Every structure is written in structure tokens, then in C-alpha cells.
PDB file of C-alpha atoms in Angstrom:
ATOM      1  CA  MET T 215      -3.642 -19.914   5.963  1.00 88.00           C
ATOM      2  CA  THR T 216      -2.029 -16.604   6.749  1.00 96.00           C
ATOM      3  CA  HIS T 217      -4.892 -13.890   7.834  1.00 98.00           C
ATOM      4  CA  ILE T 218      -4.234 -10.204   6.943  1.00 98.00           C
ATOM      5  CA  VAL T 219      -6.426  -7.002   7.938  1.00 98.00           C
ATOM      6  CA  VAL T 220      -6.259  -3.951   5.701  1.00 98.00           C
ATOM      7  CA  LEU T 221      -7.590  -0.713   7.749  1.00 98.00           C
ATOM      8  CA  GLY T 222      -7.622   1.837   4.884  1.00 98.00           C
ATOM      9  CA  SER T 223      -8.938   3.503   1.687  1.00 97.00           C
ATOM     10  CA  THR T 224     -11.223   2.498  -1.465  1.00 96.00           C
ATOM     11  CA  ASN T 225     -10.702   4.615  -4.371  1.00 94.00           C
ATOM     12  CA  MET T 226     -11.710   4.396  -8.140  1.00 94.00           C
ATOM     13  CA  ASP T 227      -8.706   5.647 -10.186  1.00 89.00           C
ATOM     14  CA  LEU T 228      -9.256   7.624 -13.060  1.00 93.00           C
ATOM     15  CA  VAL T 229      -6.100   7.220 -14.792  1.00 90.00           C
ATOM     16  CA  THR T 230      -5.025   9.704 -17.939  1.00 92.00           C
ATOM     17  CA  TYR T 231      -2.429   8.333 -19.993  1.00 92.00           C
ATOM     18  CA  VAL T 232       0.152  11.455 -21.798  1.00 95.00           C
ATOM     19  CA  THR T 233       3.376  11.485 -23.515  1.00 94.00           C
ATOM     20  CA  LYS T 234       4.489  14.018 -21.033  1.00 92.00           C
ATOM     21  CA  ALA T 235       2.634  15.161 -17.937  1.00 91.00           C
ATOM     22  CA  PRO T 236       1.512  19.021 -17.838  1.00 92.00           C
ATOM     23  CA  GLN T 237       3.352  21.836 -16.120  1.00 90.00           C
ATOM     24  CA  ARG T 238       0.999  24.071 -13.673  1.00 92.00           C
ATOM     25  CA  GLY T 239      -0.727  26.123 -16.135  1.00 94.00           C
ATOM     26  CA  GLU T 240      -0.492  24.090 -19.260  1.00 94.00           C
ATOM     27  CA  THR T 241      -2.436  21.882 -21.210  1.00 94.00           C
ATOM     28  CA  VAL T 242      -1.995  18.669 -22.791  1.00 93.00           C
ATOM     29  CA  THR T 243      -3.822  15.696 -24.969  1.00 95.00           C
ATOM     30  CA  GLY T 244      -3.766  12.858 -23.565  1.00 93.00           C
ATOM     31  CA  ARG T 245      -4.094   9.111 -25.367  1.00 92.00           C
ATOM     32  CA  GLU T 246      -6.459   7.170 -23.243  1.00 91.00           C
ATOM     33  CA  PHE T 247      -8.400   7.024 -19.902  1.00 94.00           C
ATOM     34  CA  HIS T 248      -9.644   4.512 -17.494  1.00 90.00           C
ATOM     35  CA  THR T 249     -11.329   3.906 -14.524  1.00 92.00           C
ATOM     36  CA  ILE T 250      -9.582   1.445 -12.328  1.00 88.00           C
ATOM     37  CA  PRO T 251     -10.464   0.224  -8.714  1.00 91.00           C
ATOM     38  CA  GLY T 252      -7.797   1.442  -6.424  1.00 89.00           C
ATOM     39  CA  GLY T 253      -7.056   3.212  -3.269  1.00 91.00           C
ATOM     40  CA  LYS T 254      -3.834   2.204  -1.099  1.00 93.00           C
ATOM     41  CA  GLY T 255      -5.962   0.422   1.267  1.00 96.00           C
ATOM     42  CA  SER T 256      -7.873  -1.850  -1.501  1.00 96.00           C
ATOM     43  CA  ASN T 257      -4.683  -2.229  -3.546  1.00 94.00           C
ATOM     44  CA  GLN T 258      -2.850  -3.504  -0.410  1.00 97.00           C
ATOM     45  CA  ALA T 259      -5.733  -5.824   0.241  1.00 98.00           C
ATOM     46  CA  ILE T 260      -5.898  -7.254  -3.018  1.00 97.00           C
ATOM     47  CA  ALA T 261      -2.267  -7.885  -3.483  1.00 97.00           C
ATOM     48  CA  ALA T 262      -1.957  -9.585  -0.247  1.00 98.00           C
ATOM     49  CA  ALA T 263      -4.889 -11.880  -1.149  1.00 98.00           C
ATOM     50  CA  ARG T 264      -3.375 -12.519  -4.787  1.00 97.00           C
ATOM     51  CA  ALA T 265      -0.086 -13.530  -3.245  1.00 97.00           C
ATOM     52  CA  GLY T 266      -1.815 -16.009  -1.131  1.00 97.00           C
ATOM     53  CA  ALA T 267      -3.444 -14.815   2.180  1.00 98.00           C
ATOM     54  CA  THR T 268      -6.730 -14.618   3.566  1.00 98.00           C
ATOM     55  CA  VAL T 269      -7.788 -10.724   3.635  1.00 98.00           C
ATOM     56  CA  SER T 270     -10.059  -8.564   5.335  1.00 98.00           C
ATOM     57  CA  MET T 271     -11.144  -4.965   4.449  1.00 98.00           C
ATOM     58  CA  ILE T 272     -11.913  -2.335   6.577  1.00 98.00           C
ATOM     59  CA  GLY T 273     -13.015   0.529   5.195  1.00 98.00           C
ATOM     60  CA  ALA T 274     -15.976   2.594   3.716  1.00 98.00           C
ATOM     61  CA  VAL T 275     -17.114   2.952  -0.054  1.00 98.00           C
ATOM     62  CA  GLY T 276     -20.271   5.263  -1.393  1.00 98.00           C
ATOM     63  CA  ASN T 277     -23.571   4.592  -2.059  1.00 98.00           C
ATOM     64  CA  ASP T 278     -22.442   5.399  -5.605  1.00 97.00           C
ATOM     65  CA  ALA T 279     -21.970   2.972  -8.864  1.00 97.00           C
ATOM     66  CA  PHE T 280     -17.893   3.434  -8.099  1.00 98.00           C
ATOM     67  CA  GLY T 281     -19.219   1.846  -4.356  1.00 98.00           C
ATOM     68  CA  VAL T 282     -20.639  -1.065  -5.796  1.00 98.00           C
ATOM     69  CA  ARG T 283     -17.547  -1.866  -8.227  1.00 97.00           C
ATOM     70  CA  LEU T 284     -15.112  -0.781  -5.818  1.00 97.00           C
ATOM     71  CA  ARG T 285     -16.852  -3.978  -3.226  1.00 98.00           C
ATOM     72  CA  ASP T 286     -17.391  -5.910  -6.155  1.00 97.00           C
ATOM     73  CA  THR T 287     -13.298  -5.563  -7.289  1.00 96.00           C
ATOM     74  CA  LEU T 288     -12.090  -6.546  -3.911  1.00 97.00           C
ATOM     75  CA  GLU T 289     -14.715  -9.785  -3.592  1.00 97.00           C
ATOM     76  CA  HIS T 290     -13.568 -11.161  -7.257  1.00 95.00           C
ATOM     77  CA  SER T 291     -10.080 -10.997  -5.826  1.00 94.00           C
ATOM     78  CA  GLY T 292     -10.831 -13.054  -2.705  1.00 96.00           C
ATOM     79  CA  VAL T 293     -11.040 -10.245  -0.495  1.00 98.00           C
ATOM     80  CA  ASP T 294     -13.605 -10.616   2.804  1.00 98.00           C
ATOM     81  CA  THR T 295     -15.889  -7.097   2.387  1.00 98.00           C
ATOM     82  CA  ASP T 296     -17.868  -7.442   5.572  1.00 98.00           C
ATOM     83  CA  PHE T 297     -16.235  -4.700   7.234  1.00 98.00           C
ATOM     84  CA  LEU T 298     -16.387  -2.411   4.362  1.00 98.00           C
ATOM     85  CA  ARG T 299     -19.345  -0.267   4.967  1.00 97.00           C
ATOM     86  CA  THR T 300     -21.474   1.600   2.445  1.00 98.00           C
ATOM     87  CA  VAL T 301     -22.221   5.307   3.527  1.00 98.00           C
ATOM     88  CA  GLU T 302     -24.438   8.224   2.100  1.00 97.00           C
ATOM     89  CA  GLY T 303     -22.227  10.573  -0.960  1.00 97.00           C
ATOM     90  CA  PRO T 304     -19.546   9.660  -3.553  1.00 98.00           C
ATOM     91  CA  SER T 305     -17.017   6.964  -2.952  1.00 98.00           C
ATOM     92  CA  GLY T 306     -13.234   8.146  -2.779  1.00 97.00           C
ATOM     93  CA  THR T 307     -11.778   8.885  -6.037  1.00 96.00           C
ATOM     94  CA  ALA T 308      -7.772   9.324  -7.385  1.00 89.00           C
ATOM     95  CA  HIS T 309      -6.774  11.427 -10.617  1.00 91.00           C
ATOM     96  CA  ILE T 310      -3.900  10.226 -11.960  1.00 89.00           C
ATOM     97  CA  VAL T 311      -1.673  11.320 -15.109  1.00 92.00           C
ATOM     98  CA  VAL T 312       0.770   8.464 -16.086  1.00 88.00           C
ATOM     99  CA  ASP T 313       3.553   9.532 -18.540  1.00 91.00           C
ATOM    100  CA  ASP T 314       5.338   7.460 -21.230  1.00 88.00           C
ATOM    101  CA  GLU T 315       7.905   6.825 -18.447  1.00 84.00           C
ATOM    102  CA  GLY T 316       5.742   5.060 -16.279  1.00 78.00           C
ATOM    103  CA  ALA T 317       5.804   7.931 -13.706  1.00 83.00           C
ATOM    104  CA  ASN T 318       2.331   9.344 -12.124  1.00 83.00           C
ATOM    105  CA  SER T 319       1.275  12.378 -10.199  1.00 86.00           C
ATOM    106  CA  ILE T 320      -1.867  11.609  -8.241  1.00 85.00           C
ATOM    107  CA  VAL T 321      -4.446  14.158  -6.769  1.00 88.00           C
ATOM    108  CA  VAL T 322      -6.686  11.982  -3.994  1.00 86.00           C
ATOM    109  CA  ILE T 323     -10.210  13.076  -3.226  1.00 93.00           C
ATOM    110  CA  PRO T 324     -11.344  11.131   0.013  1.00 95.00           C
ATOM    111  CA  GLY T 325     -15.353  10.887  -0.243  1.00 97.00           C
ATOM    112  CA  ALA T 326     -16.499   7.993   1.809  1.00 98.00           C
ATOM    113  CA  ASN T 327     -13.101   7.199   2.966  1.00 98.00           C
ATOM    114  CA  GLY T 328     -13.135  10.440   5.207  1.00 97.00           C
ATOM    115  CA  THR T 329     -16.067   8.951   7.277  1.00 97.00           C
ATOM    116  CA  VAL T 330     -13.603   6.198   8.604  1.00 98.00           C
ATOM    117  CA  ASP T 331     -12.568   8.040  11.694  1.00 97.00           C
ATOM    118  CA  HIS T 332     -13.141   5.593  14.243  1.00 96.00           C
ATOM    119  CA  LEU T 333     -13.292   1.472  14.601  1.00 97.00           C
ATOM    120  CA  SER T 334     -16.720   0.417  14.105  1.00 95.00           C
ATOM    121  CA  PRO T 335     -18.403  -2.584  16.466  1.00 93.00           C
ATOM    122  CA  GLY T 336     -16.717  -5.913  15.212  1.00 96.00           C
ATOM    123  CA  ASP T 337     -13.632  -4.014  13.657  1.00 98.00           C
ATOM    124  CA  GLU T 338     -11.176  -4.893  16.582  1.00 98.00           C
ATOM    125  CA  GLY T 339     -12.069  -8.623  17.017  1.00 98.00           C
ATOM    126  CA  VAL T 340     -11.414  -9.098  12.886  1.00 98.00           C
ATOM    127  CA  ILE T 341      -7.812  -7.071  13.699  1.00 98.00           C
ATOM    128  CA  ALA T 342      -7.224  -9.459  16.928  1.00 98.00           C
ATOM    129  CA  SER T 343      -7.810 -12.726  14.699  1.00 97.00           C
ATOM    130  CA  ALA T 344      -5.441 -11.476  12.203  1.00 98.00           C
ATOM    131  CA  ASP T 345      -1.463 -12.036  11.555  1.00 98.00           C
ATOM    132  CA  ALA T 346      -1.033  -8.713  10.449  1.00 98.00           C
ATOM    133  CA  LEU T 347      -2.388  -5.701  10.410  1.00 98.00           C
ATOM    134  CA  LEU T 348      -2.033  -2.976   7.102  1.00 98.00           C
ATOM    135  CA  LEU T 349      -2.190   0.271   7.467  1.00 98.00           C
ATOM    136  CA  GLN T 350      -1.678   3.612   4.888  1.00 97.00           C
ATOM    137  CA  LEU T 351      -2.862   7.072   5.582  1.00 96.00           C
ATOM    138  CA  GLU T 352      -5.515   7.820   3.271  1.00 95.00           C
ATOM    139  CA  ILE T 353      -8.080   7.731   6.140  1.00 97.00           C
ATOM    140  CA  PRO T 354      -8.517  10.012   9.062  1.00 97.00           C
ATOM    141  CA  LEU T 355      -5.704   9.790  11.487  1.00 97.00           C
ATOM    142  CA  ARG T 356      -7.761   9.107  14.004  1.00 97.00           C
ATOM    143  CA  ALA T 357      -9.135   5.411  12.526  1.00 98.00           C
ATOM    144  CA  VAL T 358      -4.940   4.657  11.662  1.00 98.00           C
ATOM    145  CA  VAL T 359      -4.052   5.092  15.149  1.00 98.00           C
ATOM    146  CA  ALA T 360      -7.059   3.173  16.555  1.00 98.00           C
ATOM    147  CA  GLY T 361      -6.369   0.367  14.628  1.00 98.00           C
ATOM    148  CA  ALA T 362      -2.575   0.231  15.463  1.00 98.00           C
ATOM    149  CA  GLU T 363      -3.268   0.524  19.204  1.00 98.00           C
ATOM    150  CA  ALA T 364      -5.924  -2.312  18.677  1.00 98.00           C
ATOM    151  CA  ALA T 365      -3.296  -4.722  16.746  1.00 98.00           C
ATOM    152  CA  ARG T 366      -0.906  -3.931  19.659  1.00 98.00           C
ATOM    153  CA  ARG T 367      -3.326  -4.704  22.387  1.00 98.00           C
ATOM    154  CA  HIS T 368      -4.020  -8.149  20.534  1.00 98.00           C
ATOM    155  CA  GLY T 369      -0.253  -8.773  19.877  1.00 97.00           C
ATOM    156  CA  VAL T 370      -0.830  -8.167  16.208  1.00 98.00           C
ATOM    157  CA  ARG T 371       2.053  -7.057  13.835  1.00 97.00           C
ATOM    158  CA  THR T 372       1.464  -3.377  12.424  1.00 98.00           C
ATOM    159  CA  VAL T 373       2.905  -2.739   8.802  1.00 98.00           C
ATOM    160  CA  LEU T 374       2.303   1.329   8.107  1.00 98.00           C
ATOM    161  CA  THR T 375       2.916   2.772   5.272  1.00 98.00           C
ATOM    162  CA  PRO T 376       3.210   6.553   5.403  1.00 97.00           C
ATOM    163  CA  SER T 377       1.645   7.875   2.489  1.00 93.00           C
ATOM    164  CA  PRO T 378       0.151  10.536   1.640  1.00 90.00           C
ATOM    165  CA  ALA T 379       3.478  11.346   3.856  1.00 91.00           C
ATOM    166  CA  GLN T 380       2.388  13.668   6.836  1.00 92.00           C
ATOM    167  CA  PRO T 381       4.334  14.026  10.452  1.00 92.00           C
ATOM    168  CA  LEU T 382       3.374  10.799  12.531  1.00 95.00           C
ATOM    169  CA  PRO T 383       1.932  11.036  16.050  1.00 95.00           C
ATOM    170  CA  PRO T 384       3.951   9.541  18.792  1.00 96.00           C
ATOM    171  CA  GLU T 385       1.025   6.843  19.850  1.00 97.00           C
ATOM    172  CA  LEU T 386       0.965   5.643  16.211  1.00 98.00           C
ATOM    173  CA  LEU T 387       4.754   5.276  15.932  1.00 96.00           C
ATOM    174  CA  ALA T 388       4.539   3.399  19.397  1.00 96.00           C
ATOM    175  CA  ALA T 389       2.195   0.527  17.744  1.00 98.00           C
ATOM    176  CA  THR T 390       3.902   0.135  14.635  1.00 98.00           C
ATOM    177  CA  GLU T 391       6.296  -2.659  14.133  1.00 97.00           C
ATOM    178  CA  LEU T 392       7.446  -2.080  10.070  1.00 98.00           C
ATOM    179  CA  LEU T 393       7.522   1.435   8.609  1.00 98.00           C
ATOM    180  CA  VAL T 394       7.667   1.445   4.651  1.00 98.00           C
ATOM    181  CA  PRO T 395       8.039   4.687   2.962  1.00 97.00           C
ATOM    182  CA  ASN T 396       9.227   4.982  -0.231  1.00 95.00           C
ATOM    183  CA  GLU T 397      12.273   7.559  -0.753  1.00 92.00           C
ATOM    184  CA  ASP T 398      10.649  10.771  -0.807  1.00 93.00           C
ATOM    185  CA  GLU T 399       8.542   9.800   2.090  1.00 95.00           C
ATOM    186  CA  ALA T 400      11.393   8.669   4.426  1.00 95.00           C
ATOM    187  CA  VAL T 401      12.799  12.202   3.352  1.00 93.00           C
ATOM    188  CA  THR T 402       9.688  14.128   4.407  1.00 94.00           C
ATOM    189  CA  LEU T 403       9.962  12.231   7.708  1.00 94.00           C
ATOM    190  CA  THR T 404      13.348  12.731   8.507  1.00 95.00           C
ATOM    191  CA  GLY T 405      14.710  15.438   6.274  1.00 94.00           C
ATOM    192  CA  ARG T 406      17.578  12.956   5.638  1.00 94.00           C
ATOM    193  CA  THR T 407      17.965  12.717   1.705  1.00 92.00           C
ATOM    194  CA  ASP T 408      20.304   9.685   2.043  1.00 91.00           C
ATOM    195  CA  PRO T 409      17.611   6.381   2.199  1.00 89.00           C
ATOM    196  CA  ARG T 410      20.059   4.684   4.656  1.00 90.00           C
ATOM    197  CA  GLU T 411      20.609   7.890   6.845  1.00 93.00           C
ATOM    198  CA  ALA T 412      17.036   8.443   6.808  1.00 93.00           C
ATOM    199  CA  ALA T 413      16.292   4.341   7.749  1.00 93.00           C
ATOM    200  CA  ALA T 414      18.361   4.950  10.591  1.00 93.00           C
ATOM    201  CA  ALA T 415      16.582   7.898  11.743  1.00 95.00           C
ATOM    202  CA  LEU T 416      13.432   5.960  11.685  1.00 95.00           C
ATOM    203  CA  LEU T 417      14.874   3.420  13.660  1.00 94.00           C
ATOM    204  CA  ASP T 418      14.681   5.873  16.719  1.00 92.00           C
ATOM    205  CA  LEU T 419      10.466   5.738  16.131  1.00 94.00           C
ATOM    206  CA  VAL T 420      10.080   1.893  14.791  1.00 97.00           C
ATOM    207  CA  PRO T 421      11.669  -1.292  15.383  1.00 97.00           C
ATOM    208  CA  GLU T 422      11.759  -1.944  11.587  1.00 97.00           C
ATOM    209  CA  VAL T 423      11.963   0.049   8.533  1.00 97.00           C
ATOM    210  CA  VAL T 424      11.796  -0.788   4.906  1.00 97.00           C
ATOM    211  CA  VAL T 425      12.687   1.946   2.213  1.00 96.00           C
ATOM    212  CA  THR T 426      11.310   1.689  -1.081  1.00 94.00           C
ATOM    213  CA  LEU T 427      13.627   2.623  -3.688  1.00 92.00           C
ATOM    214  CA  GLY T 428      11.677   2.523  -7.319  1.00 86.00           C
ATOM    215  CA  ALA T 429      13.598   0.484  -9.813  1.00 85.00           C
ATOM    216  CA  THR T 430      16.686   0.255  -7.592  1.00 87.00           C
ATOM    217  CA  GLY T 431      15.008  -2.074  -5.072  1.00 90.00           C
ATOM    218  CA  SER T 432      14.612  -1.762  -1.457  1.00 94.00           C
ATOM    219  CA  LEU T 433      16.981  -1.252   1.715  1.00 95.00           C
ATOM    220  CA  TYR T 434      15.916  -2.880   5.223  1.00 96.00           C
ATOM    221  CA  LEU T 435      17.307  -1.614   8.481  1.00 95.00           C
ATOM    222  CA  ALA T 436      15.873  -3.011  11.764  1.00 95.00           C
ATOM    223  CA  ARG T 437      17.467  -2.144  15.651  1.00 90.00           C
ATOM    224  CA  GLY T 438      21.026  -3.807  16.302  1.00 86.00           C
ATOM    225  CA  THR T 439      21.680  -5.091  12.628  1.00 86.00           C
ATOM    226  CA  GLU T 440      23.424  -4.015   9.243  1.00 87.00           C
ATOM    227  CA  PRO T 441      21.450  -2.757   6.516  1.00 89.00           C
ATOM    228  CA  LEU T 442      20.046  -4.787   3.805  1.00 92.00           C
ATOM    229  CA  VAL T 443      19.955  -4.038   0.170  1.00 92.00           C
ATOM    230  CA  ILE T 444      17.545  -6.319  -2.090  1.00 91.00           C
ATOM    231  CA  PRO T 445      17.757  -5.050  -5.864  1.00 90.00           C
ATOM    232  CA  ALA T 446      14.727  -5.188  -8.175  1.00 86.00           C
ATOM    233  CA  PRO T 447      14.326  -6.911 -11.068  1.00 85.00           C
ATOM    234  CA  ARG T 448      15.039  -5.137 -14.293  1.00 85.00           C
ATOM    235  CA  VAL T 449      12.036  -4.621 -16.113  1.00 86.00           C
ATOM    236  CA  THR T 450      10.602  -2.080 -18.697  1.00 82.00           C
ATOM    237  CA  ALA T 451       7.901  -0.061 -16.531  1.00 82.00           C
ATOM    238  CA  VAL T 452       4.517   0.504 -18.317  1.00 82.00           C
ATOM    239  CA  ASP T 453       3.022   2.357 -15.056  1.00 79.00           C
ATOM    240  CA  SER T 454       4.161   2.465 -11.729  1.00 79.00           C
ATOM    241  CA  THR T 455       0.778   3.069 -10.158  1.00 75.00           C
ATOM    242  CA  GLY T 456       0.113   0.720  -7.177  1.00 83.00           C
ATOM    243  CA  ALA T 457       4.158  -0.826  -7.151  1.00 90.00           C
ATOM    244  CA  GLY T 458       4.379  -0.123  -4.050  1.00 93.00           C
ATOM    245  CA  ASP T 459       1.075  -0.951  -2.163  1.00 95.00           C
ATOM    246  CA  THR T 460       1.889  -4.929  -4.577  1.00 95.00           C
ATOM    247  CA  PHE T 461       5.318  -4.542  -2.768  1.00 96.00           C
ATOM    248  CA  VAL T 462       4.001  -3.812   0.623  1.00 97.00           C
ATOM    249  CA  GLY T 463       1.375  -6.530   0.435  1.00 97.00           C
ATOM    250  CA  ALA T 464       3.413  -9.320  -0.803  1.00 97.00           C
ATOM    251  CA  LEU T 465       6.294  -8.290   1.780  1.00 97.00           C
ATOM    252  CA  THR T 466       3.067  -8.514   4.631  1.00 98.00           C
ATOM    253  CA  VAL T 467       2.294 -11.740   3.389  1.00 98.00           C
ATOM    254  CA  ALA T 468       6.039 -13.169   2.959  1.00 97.00           C
ATOM    255  CA  LEU T 469       7.164 -11.721   6.916  1.00 97.00           C
ATOM    256  CA  ALA T 470       3.657 -13.311   8.176  1.00 96.00           C
ATOM    257  CA  GLU T 471       4.584 -16.860   6.470  1.00 96.00           C
ATOM    258  CA  GLU T 472       8.242 -16.017   8.535  1.00 96.00           C
ATOM    259  CA  LYS T 473       9.890 -16.382   4.988  1.00 96.00           C
ATOM    260  CA  PRO T 474      13.570 -14.878   6.291  1.00 96.00           C
ATOM    261  CA  VAL T 475      13.589 -10.920   5.508  1.00 95.00           C
ATOM    262  CA  ARG T 476      15.913 -11.167   2.385  1.00 95.00           C
ATOM    263  CA  GLU T 477      14.010 -13.771   1.169  1.00 96.00           C
ATOM    264  CA  ALA T 478      10.809 -11.776   1.552  1.00 96.00           C
ATOM    265  CA  LEU T 479      11.912  -8.648   0.498  1.00 96.00           C
ATOM    266  CA  SER T 480      13.226 -10.311  -2.763  1.00 95.00           C
ATOM    267  CA  TRP T 481       9.812 -11.935  -3.261  1.00 96.00           C
ATOM    268  CA  ALA T 482       7.747  -8.389  -2.726  1.00 96.00           C
ATOM    269  CA  SER T 483      10.316  -6.662  -5.158  1.00 95.00           C
ATOM    270  CA  ALA T 484       9.565  -9.720  -7.856  1.00 94.00           C
ATOM    271  CA  ALA T 485       5.770  -8.676  -7.531  1.00 94.00           C
ATOM    272  CA  ALA T 486       6.107  -5.117  -7.755  1.00 92.00           C
ATOM    273  CA  ALA T 487       8.474  -5.852 -10.639  1.00 91.00           C
ATOM    274  CA  ILE T 488       5.672  -7.859 -12.411  1.00 91.00           C
ATOM    275  CA  SER T 489       2.789  -4.991 -11.695  1.00 92.00           C
ATOM    276  CA  VAL T 490       4.898  -1.974 -13.354  1.00 89.00           C
ATOM    277  CA  GLN T 491       5.029  -4.411 -16.317  1.00 87.00           C
ATOM    278  CA  ARG T 492       1.224  -3.785 -16.707  1.00 85.00           C
ATOM    279  CA  ALA T 493      -1.198  -0.688 -16.766  1.00 75.00           C
ATOM    280  CA  GLY T 494      -3.569   0.110 -13.648  1.00 73.00           C
ATOM    281  CA  ALA T 495      -3.209  -0.338  -9.899  1.00 72.00           C
ATOM    282  CA  SER T 496      -4.979  -3.375  -8.660  1.00 80.00           C
ATOM    283  CA  ALA T 497      -5.618  -4.726 -12.280  1.00 80.00           C
ATOM    284  CA  SER T 498      -1.881  -4.965 -12.459  1.00 87.00           C
ATOM    285  CA  MET T 499      -1.234  -7.089  -9.607  1.00 93.00           C
ATOM    286  CA  PRO T 500       0.263 -10.372  -9.670  1.00 93.00           C
ATOM    287  CA  TYR T 501      -1.269 -13.892  -8.501  1.00 95.00           C
ATOM    288  CA  ARG T 502       1.296 -15.915  -6.006  1.00 95.00           C
ATOM    289  CA  PRO T 503       2.291 -18.190  -9.057  1.00 94.00           C
ATOM    290  CA  GLU T 504       3.309 -15.556 -11.405  1.00 94.00           C
ATOM    291  CA  ILE T 505       5.340 -13.802  -8.322  1.00 94.00           C
ATOM    292  CA  ASP T 506       7.123 -17.632  -7.841  1.00 93.00           C
ATOM    293  CA  ALA T 507       7.992 -17.906 -11.227  1.00 91.00           C
ATOM    294  CA  GLN T 508       9.506 -14.134 -11.181  1.00 88.00           C
ATOM    295  CA  CYS T 509      11.445 -15.463  -8.519  1.00 86.00           C
ATOM    296  CA  THR T 510      12.927 -18.512 -10.084  1.00 75.00           C
ATOM    297  CA  ALA T 511      13.430 -17.074 -13.503  1.00 63.00           C
TER     298      ALA T 511
END
């Protein structure tokens, strides 16, 4: 079975549902509130596990009630938490507002994730055993770079989601094989507003790029190839939280299983399409039989 390692964040998502998100200085009344396990690292780990991979999670939770629930959620989804450490203090939280169109805005408080600033004993060994390493930017950049460089030393494919968007150091880019920004992140990284131009600019930095385009689908470009655009299934979105992580987790599994790129992108798009029709991040992520069924529907 494909083995994916995720080095990243675990957060408790504090989700408020509103008709329309408040503007600056405005107060609105919400209709629902939920606490849902999330964090980009945890989300991608759960997405990959439900998509059929064996998954190990490297990160940290606090010694609070959220930490207990975050660990339990990962384990319930089949994720190995032997490398998820518990530290003094609060777990990470994400404060999310979701409007009636399924769009969201998010404020992240790092909490325990801020302590993941290096690789701990055993981390490099589990990375070396993987088929792919999934990275994001919700933990200190120093640890992200260390993880990517460990993966490169051992010939492990590195997939990086550059979120939240920030300047990426050359040593991280040198150790990244596949970069998966969304449209906004691609603009931030390149200054190019056209996704094709942004992807082409990013190819000067990494060998492969996938720009996710929301309801439009995704754009793939590799050095020496023509752009490949994969449309997303048409669905009615309820909550887009975690859709990008669902896409990346499923895509990484598909590529590790050596599916052709077009098929892998379509499969990942199907997974994301299922997730946006449900509320929450990790709670919305589909299992492999659901993804297969969506692809054949």
C-alpha cells in the first residue's frame, strides 16, 4: 500500500455559518456554530488515508481537550499518530466564517503548531520510508525546509501546498517536486494574475505545478509539457473549507500509485467535489469508494 507522510498542522476549526460574512466593523448574526477537527496538515493526512493510503502524521497538539479530540480524529481515520507529539499549552485553532455561497474566511492561531520548528528523533526515518511527503506552511518554515530536505536526501517525492502564502526560500523550492497553490497563492508567489502565466513562472522554481481553480478545476504544468486543464465536476457547494486539502491528499495518493497525471487530477477533482457538498473540513472528506463512484458517475 502507498505510504504518505504529512508534516504539518493540526487545528480545531471553530466554524460559524452566516448568510453573509461581516465586513470590517460589522456585526452579523450567525445561524450555526461547530467545532470540527482540521488544520491543513491533519486535513491532508485524513484525505490521503480515506483515499486509500497508509498515512503517518508528524506535528503537535496541545495538552488540552482539543488535542485529545484532534488525535482521536486522526486515529479514527486510520492515520498513524506515533509522530504527533503532545506539548504543553493549547492546540492550534482556526476561526472560520462560512457564508451561504460556501465561501469562507479564516483566522489561524498556531498554538502547539508553533512548536514544530524542527524534526524530532525518528521523523527523518519515517519520511525516508514514504512514497511522498506532504507539506504546508502552517508550522514554522524551518521545519518545513528540514522535512523537504530530508525527503530529497532519501529520494521521496515532496508535494508542497504554499498556504498561507509567503515568500518561499530557495532551499525549500530546491527540495520541492510538486507545488500546488490555489489561484490567489499563485498570484502572491508570482505577481501574475493569469493562472497559466503564474504556473509557467513557477516552473522556473520547481519541476511541476498544479494551480487549483476552485469550481473551474485545475491546471497542471511540468517542464517541457503543454498545460493540462482538468474541469471540476459541477456540484452545488455547501462549504468549501478543506476542499483544497482534499484535492491535494487525493492527488498525492493517485500520483504515488502511478496513475497518469490526467487521471490523477480528475480523481482528485472528484474527491474535492464530494467534499464541498458537505459541511466541515475533515468531516467532509470522502472515502476511496465514493471517489471511484464519482469518477464513474
